[in-house]
Coordinates of C-alpha atoms and ligand atoms in Angstrom, one line a residue:
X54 CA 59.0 28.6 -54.9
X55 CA 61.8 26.3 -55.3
X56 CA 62.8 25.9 -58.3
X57 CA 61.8 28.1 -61.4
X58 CA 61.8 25.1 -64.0
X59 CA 58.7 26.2 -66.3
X60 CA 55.4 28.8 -66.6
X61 CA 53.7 25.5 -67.5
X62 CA 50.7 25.2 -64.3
X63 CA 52.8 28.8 -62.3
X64 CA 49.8 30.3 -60.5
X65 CA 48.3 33.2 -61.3
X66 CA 49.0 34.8 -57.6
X67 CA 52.6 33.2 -58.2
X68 CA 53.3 35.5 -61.2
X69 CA 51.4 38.5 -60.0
X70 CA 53.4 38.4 -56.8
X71 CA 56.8 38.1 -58.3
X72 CA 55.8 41.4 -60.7
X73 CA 54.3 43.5 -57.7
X74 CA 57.9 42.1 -56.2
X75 CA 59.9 43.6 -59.7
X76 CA 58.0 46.4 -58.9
X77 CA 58.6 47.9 -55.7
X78 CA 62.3 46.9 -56.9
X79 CA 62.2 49.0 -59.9
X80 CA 60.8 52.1 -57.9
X81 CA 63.2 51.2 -54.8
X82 CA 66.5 50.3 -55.5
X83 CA 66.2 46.6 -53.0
X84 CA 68.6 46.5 -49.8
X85 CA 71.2 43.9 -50.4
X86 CA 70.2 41.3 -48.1
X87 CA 71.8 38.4 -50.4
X88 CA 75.0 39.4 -48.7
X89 CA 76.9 35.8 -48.4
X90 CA 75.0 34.4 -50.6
X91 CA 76.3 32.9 -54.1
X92 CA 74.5 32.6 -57.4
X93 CA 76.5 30.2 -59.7
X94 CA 75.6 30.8 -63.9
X95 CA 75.8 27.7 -65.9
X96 CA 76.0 28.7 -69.5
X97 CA 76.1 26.0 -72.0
X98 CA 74.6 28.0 -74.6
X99 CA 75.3 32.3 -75.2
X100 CA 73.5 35.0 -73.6
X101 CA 73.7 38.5 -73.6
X102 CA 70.9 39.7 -71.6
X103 CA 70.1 36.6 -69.4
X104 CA 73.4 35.6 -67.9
X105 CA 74.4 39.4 -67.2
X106 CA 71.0 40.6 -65.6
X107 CA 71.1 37.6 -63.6
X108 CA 74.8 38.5 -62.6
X109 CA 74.4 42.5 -61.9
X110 CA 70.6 41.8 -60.2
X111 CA 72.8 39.7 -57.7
X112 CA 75.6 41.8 -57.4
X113 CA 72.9 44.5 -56.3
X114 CA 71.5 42.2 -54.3
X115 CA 75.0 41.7 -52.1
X116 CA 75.2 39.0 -53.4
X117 CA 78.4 36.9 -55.8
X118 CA 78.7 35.0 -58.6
X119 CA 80.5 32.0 -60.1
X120 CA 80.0 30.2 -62.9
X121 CA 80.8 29.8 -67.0
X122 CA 79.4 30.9 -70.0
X123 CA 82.0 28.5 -72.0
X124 CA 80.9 25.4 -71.6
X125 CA 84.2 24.5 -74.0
X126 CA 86.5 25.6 -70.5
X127 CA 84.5 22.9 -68.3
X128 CA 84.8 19.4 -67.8
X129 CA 81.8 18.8 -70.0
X130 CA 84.1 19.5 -72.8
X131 CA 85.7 16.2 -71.3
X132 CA 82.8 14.4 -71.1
X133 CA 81.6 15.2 -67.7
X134 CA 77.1 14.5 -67.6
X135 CA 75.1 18.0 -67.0
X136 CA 73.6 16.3 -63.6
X137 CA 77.6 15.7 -62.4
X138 CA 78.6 18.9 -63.8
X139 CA 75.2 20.7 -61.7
X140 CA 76.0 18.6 -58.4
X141 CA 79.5 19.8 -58.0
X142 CA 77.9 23.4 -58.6
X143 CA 75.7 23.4 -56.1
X144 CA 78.0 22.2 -53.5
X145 CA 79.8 25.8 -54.0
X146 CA 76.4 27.7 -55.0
X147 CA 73.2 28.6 -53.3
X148 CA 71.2 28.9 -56.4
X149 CA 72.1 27.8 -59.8
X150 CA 70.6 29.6 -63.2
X151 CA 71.4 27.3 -65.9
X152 CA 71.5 28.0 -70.2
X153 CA 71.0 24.3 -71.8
X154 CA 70.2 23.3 -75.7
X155 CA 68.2 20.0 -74.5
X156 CA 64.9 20.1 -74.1
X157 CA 63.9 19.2 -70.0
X158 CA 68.2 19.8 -69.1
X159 CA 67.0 22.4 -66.0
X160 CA 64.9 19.8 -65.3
X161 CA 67.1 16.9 -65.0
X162 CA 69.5 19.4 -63.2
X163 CA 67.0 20.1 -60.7
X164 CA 66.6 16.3 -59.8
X165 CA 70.1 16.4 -58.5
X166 CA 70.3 19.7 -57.2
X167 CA 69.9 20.8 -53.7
X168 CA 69.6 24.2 -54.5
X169 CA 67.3 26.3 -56.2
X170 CA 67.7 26.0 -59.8
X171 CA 66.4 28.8 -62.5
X172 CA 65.8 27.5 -66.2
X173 CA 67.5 30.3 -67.9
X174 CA 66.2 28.3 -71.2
X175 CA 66.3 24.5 -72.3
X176 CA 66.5 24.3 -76.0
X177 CA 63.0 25.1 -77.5
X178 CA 60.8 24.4 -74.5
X179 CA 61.0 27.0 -71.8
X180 CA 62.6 30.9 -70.7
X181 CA 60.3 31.0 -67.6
X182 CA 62.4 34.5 -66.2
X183 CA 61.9 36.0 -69.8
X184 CA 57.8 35.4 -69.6
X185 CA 57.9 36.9 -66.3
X186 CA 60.1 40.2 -67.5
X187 CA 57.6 39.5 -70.9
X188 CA 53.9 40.0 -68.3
X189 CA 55.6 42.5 -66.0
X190 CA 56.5 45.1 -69.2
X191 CA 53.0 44.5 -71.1
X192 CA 51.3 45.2 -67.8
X193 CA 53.6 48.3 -67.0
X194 CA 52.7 49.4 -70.8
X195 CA 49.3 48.9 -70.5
X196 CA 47.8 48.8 -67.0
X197 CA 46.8 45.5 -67.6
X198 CA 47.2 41.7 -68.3
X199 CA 43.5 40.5 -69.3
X200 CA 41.8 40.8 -72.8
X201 CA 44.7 42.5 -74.5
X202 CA 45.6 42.1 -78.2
X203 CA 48.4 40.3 -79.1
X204 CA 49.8 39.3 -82.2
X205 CA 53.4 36.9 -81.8
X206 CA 55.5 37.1 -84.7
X207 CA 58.4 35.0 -85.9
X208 CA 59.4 31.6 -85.2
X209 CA 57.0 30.1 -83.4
X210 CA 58.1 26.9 -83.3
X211 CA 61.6 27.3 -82.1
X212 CA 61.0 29.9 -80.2
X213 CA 60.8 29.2 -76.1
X214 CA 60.1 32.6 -74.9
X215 CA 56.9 32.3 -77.1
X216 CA 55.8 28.7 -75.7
X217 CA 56.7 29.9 -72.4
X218 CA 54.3 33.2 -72.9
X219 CA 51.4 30.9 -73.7
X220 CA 51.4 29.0 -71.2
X221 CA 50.2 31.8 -68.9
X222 CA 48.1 32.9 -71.3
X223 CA 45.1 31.0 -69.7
X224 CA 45.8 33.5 -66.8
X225 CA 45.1 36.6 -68.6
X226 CA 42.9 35.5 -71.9
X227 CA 44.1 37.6 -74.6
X228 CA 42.9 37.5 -78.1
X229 CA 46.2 36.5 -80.0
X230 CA 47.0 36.2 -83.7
X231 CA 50.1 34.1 -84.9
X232 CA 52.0 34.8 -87.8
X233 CA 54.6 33.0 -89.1
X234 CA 57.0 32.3 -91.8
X235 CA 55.7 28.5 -93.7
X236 CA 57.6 25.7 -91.7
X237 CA 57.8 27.6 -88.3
X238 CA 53.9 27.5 -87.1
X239 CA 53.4 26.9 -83.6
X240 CA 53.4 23.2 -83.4
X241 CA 50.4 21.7 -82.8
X242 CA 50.4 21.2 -79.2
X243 CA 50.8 24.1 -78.6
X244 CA 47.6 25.1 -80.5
X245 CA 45.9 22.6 -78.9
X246 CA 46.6 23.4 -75.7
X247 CA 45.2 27.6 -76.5
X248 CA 41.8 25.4 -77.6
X249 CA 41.6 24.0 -74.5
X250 CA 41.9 26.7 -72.4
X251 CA 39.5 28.3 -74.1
X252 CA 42.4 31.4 -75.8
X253 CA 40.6 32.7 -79.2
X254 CA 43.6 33.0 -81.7
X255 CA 43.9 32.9 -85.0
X256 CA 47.0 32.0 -88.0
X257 CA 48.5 34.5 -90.7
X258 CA 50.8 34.9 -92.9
X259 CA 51.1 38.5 -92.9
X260 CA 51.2 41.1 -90.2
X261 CA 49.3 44.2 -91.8
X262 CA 46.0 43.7 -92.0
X263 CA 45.9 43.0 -87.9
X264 CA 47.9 46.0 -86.8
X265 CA 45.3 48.6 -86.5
X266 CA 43.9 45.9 -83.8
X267 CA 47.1 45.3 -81.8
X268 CA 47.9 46.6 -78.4
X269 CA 50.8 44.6 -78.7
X270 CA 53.3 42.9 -81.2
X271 CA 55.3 40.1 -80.1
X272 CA 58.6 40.0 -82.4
X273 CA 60.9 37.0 -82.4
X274 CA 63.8 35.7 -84.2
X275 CA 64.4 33.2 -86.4
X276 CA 66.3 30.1 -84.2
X277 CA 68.1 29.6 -87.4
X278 CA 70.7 27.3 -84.7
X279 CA 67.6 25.1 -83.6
X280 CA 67.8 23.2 -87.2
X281 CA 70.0 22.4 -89.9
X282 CA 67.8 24.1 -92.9
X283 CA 70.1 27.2 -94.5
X284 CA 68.0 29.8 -94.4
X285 CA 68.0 33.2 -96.0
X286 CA 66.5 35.8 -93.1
X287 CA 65.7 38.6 -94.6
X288 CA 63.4 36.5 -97.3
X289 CA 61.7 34.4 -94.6
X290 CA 60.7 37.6 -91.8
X291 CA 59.9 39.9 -95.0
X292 CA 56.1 39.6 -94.7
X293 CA 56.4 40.4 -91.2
X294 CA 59.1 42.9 -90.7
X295 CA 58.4 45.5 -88.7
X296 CA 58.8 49.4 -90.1
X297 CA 57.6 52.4 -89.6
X298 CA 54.9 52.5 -92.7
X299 CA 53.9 48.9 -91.2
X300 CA 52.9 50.6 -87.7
X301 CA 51.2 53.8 -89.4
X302 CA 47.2 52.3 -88.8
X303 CA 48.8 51.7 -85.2
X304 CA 46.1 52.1 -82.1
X305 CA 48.4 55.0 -80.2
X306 CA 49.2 52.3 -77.1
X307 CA 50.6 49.5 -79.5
X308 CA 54.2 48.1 -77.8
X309 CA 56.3 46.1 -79.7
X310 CA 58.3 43.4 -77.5
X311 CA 61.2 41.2 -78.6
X312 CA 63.0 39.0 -76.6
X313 CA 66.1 40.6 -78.1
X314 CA 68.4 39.5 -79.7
X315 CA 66.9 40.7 -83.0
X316 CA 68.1 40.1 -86.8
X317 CA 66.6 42.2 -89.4
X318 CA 62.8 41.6 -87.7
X319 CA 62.6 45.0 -86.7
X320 CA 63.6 48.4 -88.7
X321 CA 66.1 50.3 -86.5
X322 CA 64.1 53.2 -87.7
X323 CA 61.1 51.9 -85.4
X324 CA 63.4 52.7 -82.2
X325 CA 62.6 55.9 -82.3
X326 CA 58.9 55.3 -82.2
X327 CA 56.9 55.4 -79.4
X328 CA 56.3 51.9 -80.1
X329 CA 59.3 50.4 -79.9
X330 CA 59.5 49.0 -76.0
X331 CA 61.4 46.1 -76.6
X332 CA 65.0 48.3 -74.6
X333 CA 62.4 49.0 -71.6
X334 CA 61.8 45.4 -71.6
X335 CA 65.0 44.5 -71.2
X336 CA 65.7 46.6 -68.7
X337 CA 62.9 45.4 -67.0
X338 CA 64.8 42.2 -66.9
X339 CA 66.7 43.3 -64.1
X340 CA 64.0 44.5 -61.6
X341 CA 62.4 40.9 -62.6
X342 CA 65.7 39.0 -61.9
X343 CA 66.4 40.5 -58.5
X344 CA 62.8 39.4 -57.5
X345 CA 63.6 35.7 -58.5
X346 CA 66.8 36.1 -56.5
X347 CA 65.1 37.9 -53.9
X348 CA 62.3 35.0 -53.7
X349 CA 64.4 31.7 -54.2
X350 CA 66.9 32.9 -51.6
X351 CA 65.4 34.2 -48.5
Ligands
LIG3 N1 66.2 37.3 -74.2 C1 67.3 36.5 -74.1 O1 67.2 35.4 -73.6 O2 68.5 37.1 -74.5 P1 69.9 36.5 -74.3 O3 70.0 35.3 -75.2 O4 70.9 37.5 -74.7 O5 70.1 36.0 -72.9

């Protein structure tokens, strides 16, 4: 693997290797044989959870870091091109993970790039290292990746990690049920693309009739910065959000994932459930970060 630029067409044995790979990391802490090595992190956009597992899975690793999470403090702020901007970095780096808003940016960064560069999300289109830490924590919660249950919840239009997830979907064949607030369907594409690979799903508007169904619930934010539209939250996620009354009918094994960051989507009261998974995910981010590193690098 030399770049990670998309799930789009990643092989099955591709994925599966990179979680066995998380996996011997998270029950082993890895030697740090990136010693020497630098990772730079080019942040155009915020990040908690990203940028920092990225930057502690390589630190672990032996490895350093450059790089800027304020675009605003670079060049570009002076009108410096993303590809001249990515070409200086990887004259100093030896991979680059890049944050863009424009659709295709890791791509075009990749073009000029000599190093490995990891699409740490461009715009609405792709979070290829989120999907993987997204697979590695349904299988861990459920000893499995085929025929599973899965609703996806939120805004599914804007929403990369969500068109990321489906497109490995074709991999694993889940049943999945969409539900979304009016305006923020899954473009059609998308849909088209789950018909023909053969994915049974099917559209809602509300979340509780499916639950008792679910082995897992998908939760996303509104991407209330991916349009101009003012929007009042807690209205639009209402038929969806996620309480404890919501989960009672719950199968015992239902996990709820979310990406993280989350708004009002999910009841803090549901934390304390045995369904709540989505802090386990994102620790999970790590092990699956330092398998990237560990892959692209050596
Ligand atoms: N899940 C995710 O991409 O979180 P951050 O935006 O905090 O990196």
């Amino acid at each position: 693997m030399r770049h990670l630029l998309s799930t789009r067409d990643m092989p099955k044995e591709t994925i599966l290797g990179l979680l066995d790979r998380a996996d011997q990391h998270k029950k082993t802490p890895p030697k740090p044989n990136l010693q020497g090595k630098i990772l730079a992190t080019c942040f155009f956009e915020p990040s908690t959870r990203t940028r920092l597992s990225f930057e502690t899975a390589m630190k672990r690793l032996g490895g350093d870091v450059i790089g800027f999470h304020a675009a605003d403090h670079t060049s570009s702020k002076k009108g410096e091109s993303l590809q001249d901007t990515i070409r200086i970095m990887a004259q100093y780096a030896d991979a680059i993970a890049i944050r863009h808003p424009l659709e295709g940016s890791a791509a075009l960064a990749a073009e000029v790039s000599d190093k490995p560069v990891i699409n740490c999300g461009d715009g609405s289109n792709q979070h290829p290292t989120q999907t993987l830490l997204d697979l590695y924590t349904i299988r861990e919660s459920q000893g499995r990746l085929e025929g599973l249950q899965i609703a996806l919840v939120g805004d599914l239009k804007h929403g990369r990690t969500v068109h990321s997830l489906l497109h490995t979907f074709n991999h694993f064949k889940p049943r999945i049920y969409l539900i979304a607030p009016p305006g923020l369907e899954l473009p059609k594409q998308q849909l088209d693309e789950l018909k023909a690979h053969g994915i049974m799903f099917s559209c809602h508007q509300t979340l509780d009739s499916i639950v008792p169904k679910l082995d897992i619930i998908y939760c996303t934010r509104i991407q209330h910065e991916r349009f101009n539209d003012k929007i009042e939250h807690a209205e639009l996620v209402k038929p969806y959000r996620i309480t404890p009354e919501l989960l009672e009918p719950a199968k015992p094994n239902l996990r709820i994932l979310h990406p993280l960051p989350r708004l009002n989507e999910i009841d803090p009261a549901v934390d304390k459930l045995p369904h709540a998974y989505y802090f386990e995910q994102s620790q999970n981010g790590l092990y699956v970060r330092q398998a990237i590193l560990n892959t692209v690098l050596t």
